[in-house]
Amino acid sequence: MTANTTLIPLQIHGDNRGSLIAMENGINLPFDIKRVYYIYGTKEGVSRGFHAHKKLKQMLIAVSGSVTVSCEYGEQKKEYTLDRPDQGLLIEGLVWRVMSDFSPDCVLMVLADEYYNENDYIRDYQTFLKENGNG
Ligand code: TYD
């Protein structure tokens, strides 16, 4: 699978009551969801992630607050600020990712196309570089 990261705008169903966003398999999400998790209450100065996945596809949405997501794959290094609930960051394939600068109110929701599987993780950066073709 080709490694890639893409920012995806999400349609807001808004009216005078407020806003609603729906994510649907194969409609505005290019995979079928098997797992949802969310990261919140992150302590000041903490960074998370520091791994790549061999196959997993994930959509990251800061449903509240803000977070910086640094991604490395192929020849690319990209840094995204997720700070709005109507924007998703799609991460596919072998991407080394680090999440940092969590605001105290950040709730980072992650949708994934597979169950939690430690065998899909590459947690060693040198191993990632080798798999990425620059090790
Ligand atoms: P960890 O991989 O350290 O999170 P991050 O990549 O954000 O730094 O996961 C923290 C703990 O939660 C670890 O014990 C594994 C567990 N976990 C699950 O049980 N299910 C999941 O879907 C995820 C993402 C983690």
Tab-separated table of C-alpha atoms and ligand atoms in Angstrom:
chain	number	residue	atom	x	y	z
A	1	MET	CA	0.000	0.000	0.000
A	2	THR	CA	1.303	3.455	-0.873
A	3	ALA	CA	1.914	5.625	2.176
A	4	ASN	CA	-0.043	8.843	2.106
A	5	THR	CA	-1.539	11.604	4.245
A	6	THR	CA	-4.510	13.725	3.138
A	7	LEU	CA	-6.496	16.473	4.805
A	8	ILE	CA	-10.182	15.914	4.157
A	9	PRO	CA	-12.824	18.616	4.672
A	10	LEU	CA	-15.979	17.231	6.303
A	11	GLN	CA	-19.414	18.506	5.465
A	12	ILE	CA	-21.179	20.239	8.336
A	13	HIS	CA	-24.918	19.838	8.680
A	14	GLY	CA	-25.530	23.103	10.443
A	15	ASP	CA	-28.662	24.947	11.401
A	16	ASN	CA	-29.728	27.408	14.065
A	17	ARG	CA	-29.244	24.701	16.714
A	18	GLY	CA	-25.586	24.141	15.899
A	19	SER	CA	-23.550	21.655	13.878
A	20	LEU	CA	-23.470	17.933	13.120
A	21	ILE	CA	-20.955	15.921	11.138
A	22	ALA	CA	-21.483	12.336	9.972
A	23	MET	CA	-18.807	9.882	8.878
A	24	GLU	CA	-20.001	6.984	6.730
A	25	ASN	CA	-18.121	3.964	5.400
A	26	GLY	CA	-17.241	4.476	1.755
A	27	ILE	CA	-19.077	7.798	1.495
A	28	ASN	CA	-16.883	10.443	3.107
A	29	LEU	CA	-14.522	7.904	4.626
A	30	PRO	CA	-12.463	5.771	2.202
A	31	PHE	CA	-12.588	2.625	4.335
A	32	ASP	CA	-14.893	0.611	6.584
A	33	ILE	CA	-14.568	1.454	10.292
A	34	LYS	CA	-13.673	-1.438	12.613
A	35	ARG	CA	-12.390	0.570	15.562
A	36	VAL	CA	-12.804	3.994	17.117
A	37	TYR	CA	-10.636	5.377	19.901
A	38	TYR	CA	-9.990	8.797	21.305
A	39	ILE	CA	-7.133	10.475	23.089
A	40	TYR	CA	-7.928	13.159	25.646
A	41	GLY	CA	-6.668	14.665	28.875
A	42	THR	CA	-3.149	14.689	27.436
A	43	LYS	CA	-0.722	16.248	29.889
A	44	GLU	CA	1.178	19.376	28.957
A	45	GLY	CA	4.364	18.748	26.992
A	46	VAL	CA	3.461	15.130	26.189
A	47	SER	CA	3.987	13.727	22.695
A	48	ARG	CA	2.469	10.432	21.590
A	49	GLY	CA	2.671	8.072	18.665
A	50	PHE	CA	6.282	7.505	17.585
A	51	HIS	CA	5.299	4.582	15.422
A	52	ALA	CA	4.231	3.595	11.924
A	53	HIS	CA	1.667	1.050	10.834
A	54	LYS	CA	2.350	-1.495	8.129
A	55	LYS	CA	-1.188	-1.502	6.719
A	56	LEU	CA	-3.630	0.380	8.914
A	57	LYS	CA	-5.750	3.234	7.570
A	58	GLN	CA	-6.803	5.871	10.063
A	59	MET	CA	-8.731	9.121	10.079
A	60	LEU	CA	-7.779	11.580	12.823
A	61	ILE	CA	-10.212	14.291	13.849
A	62	ALA	CA	-9.652	16.871	16.588
A	63	VAL	CA	-13.299	16.995	17.667
A	64	SER	CA	-12.229	19.486	20.334
A	65	GLY	CA	-9.107	21.580	20.841
A	66	SER	CA	-5.966	21.275	18.772
A	67	VAL	CA	-2.981	19.003	18.152
A	68	THR	CA	0.028	18.918	15.828
A	69	VAL	CA	0.551	15.736	13.818
A	70	SER	CA	3.981	15.253	12.261
A	71	CYS	CA	4.149	12.661	9.504
A	72	GLU	CA	7.136	11.159	7.728
A	73	TYR	CA	6.975	8.833	4.746
A	74	GLY	CA	8.892	8.352	1.521
A	75	GLU	CA	10.820	11.567	0.981
A	76	GLN	CA	8.181	13.649	2.741
A	77	LYS	CA	7.916	15.281	6.130
A	78	LYS	CA	4.585	16.963	6.744
A	79	GLU	CA	3.212	18.757	9.762
A	80	TYR	CA	-0.514	19.231	10.234
A	81	THR	CA	-2.363	21.321	12.790
A	82	LEU	CA	-5.720	19.724	13.529
A	83	ASP	CA	-7.835	22.367	15.230
A	84	ARG	CA	-11.352	21.988	13.881
A	85	PRO	CA	-13.955	19.210	14.014
A	86	ASP	CA	-14.810	19.614	10.322
A	87	GLN	CA	-11.439	18.410	9.114
A	88	GLY	CA	-9.996	14.888	9.078
A	89	LEU	CA	-6.436	13.743	8.491
A	90	LEU	CA	-6.332	10.464	6.586
A	91	ILE	CA	-3.159	8.468	7.223
A	92	GLU	CA	-2.616	5.392	5.063
A	93	GLY	CA	0.189	2.879	5.058
A	94	LEU	CA	3.722	3.217	6.338
A	95	VAL	CA	3.769	6.694	7.892
A	96	TRP	CA	5.843	7.539	10.975
A	97	ARG	CA	3.617	9.788	13.088
A	98	VAL	CA	4.099	11.896	16.176
A	99	MET	CA	1.307	13.830	17.881
A	100	SER	CA	2.348	16.818	19.997
A	101	ASP	CA	1.243	20.221	21.277
A	102	PHE	CA	-2.079	18.855	22.524
A	103	SER	CA	-4.238	21.643	23.913
A	104	PRO	CA	-5.636	20.752	27.363
A	105	ASP	CA	-9.141	20.473	25.866
A	106	CYS	CA	-8.043	18.336	22.899
A	107	VAL	CA	-10.117	15.276	22.125
A	108	LEU	CA	-8.486	13.481	19.215
A	109	MET	CA	-10.843	10.921	17.730
A	110	VAL	CA	-9.364	8.221	15.532
A	111	LEU	CA	-11.312	5.980	13.161
A	112	ALA	CA	-9.470	2.864	11.978
A	113	ASP	CA	-10.078	0.154	9.404
A	114	GLU	CA	-8.735	-2.675	11.578
A	115	TYR	CA	-8.873	-3.899	15.153
A	116	TYR	CA	-5.978	-3.141	17.465
A	117	ASN	CA	-3.101	-5.373	16.390
A	118	GLU	CA	0.356	-4.936	17.846
A	119	ASN	CA	1.790	-6.919	14.883
A	120	ASP	CA	0.858	-4.052	12.557
A	121	TYR	CA	3.037	-1.593	14.497
A	122	ILE	CA	6.594	-0.535	13.748
A	123	ARG	CA	7.727	1.161	16.945
A	124	ASP	CA	11.441	1.321	16.187
A	125	TYR	CA	12.441	4.354	14.108
A	126	GLN	CA	15.466	2.642	12.525
A	127	THR	CA	13.242	-0.253	11.424
A	128	PHE	CA	10.817	2.281	9.959
A	129	LEU	CA	13.643	3.998	8.029
A	130	LYS	CA	14.729	0.649	6.619
A	131	GLU	CA	11.161	-0.250	5.564
A	132	ASN	CA	10.752	3.273	4.161
A	133	GLY	CA	13.768	2.708	1.926
A	134	ASN	CA	16.191	5.136	3.549
A	135	GLY	CA	17.670	3.009	6.300
B	1	TYD	P1	-0.116	3.631	22.484
B	1	TYD	O1	0.157	2.806	21.285
B	1	TYD	O2	1.013	3.888	23.423
B	1	TYD	O3	-0.720	5.043	22.047
B	1	TYD	P2	-0.053	6.208	21.152
B	1	TYD	O4	0.367	5.579	19.881
B	1	TYD	O5	-1.148	7.200	20.990
B	1	TYD	O6	1.085	6.801	21.894
B	1	TYD	O7	-1.347	2.974	23.272
B	1	TYD	C1	-1.573	3.188	24.642
B	1	TYD	C2	-2.202	1.930	25.255
B	1	TYD	O8	-3.516	1.704	24.753
B	1	TYD	C3	-1.396	0.686	24.968
B	1	TYD	O9	-1.397	-0.099	26.145
B	1	TYD	C4	-2.175	-0.029	23.900
B	1	TYD	C5	-3.603	0.403	24.161
B	1	TYD	N1	-4.460	0.488	22.968
B	1	TYD	C6	-5.519	-0.381	22.854
B	1	TYD	O10	-5.756	-1.259	23.703
B	1	TYD	N2	-6.346	-0.264	21.764
B	1	TYD	C7	-6.137	0.674	20.809
B	1	TYD	O11	-6.917	0.743	19.837
B	1	TYD	C8	-5.004	1.561	20.929
B	1	TYD	C9	-4.726	2.604	19.869
B	1	TYD	C10	-4.194	1.427	22.031
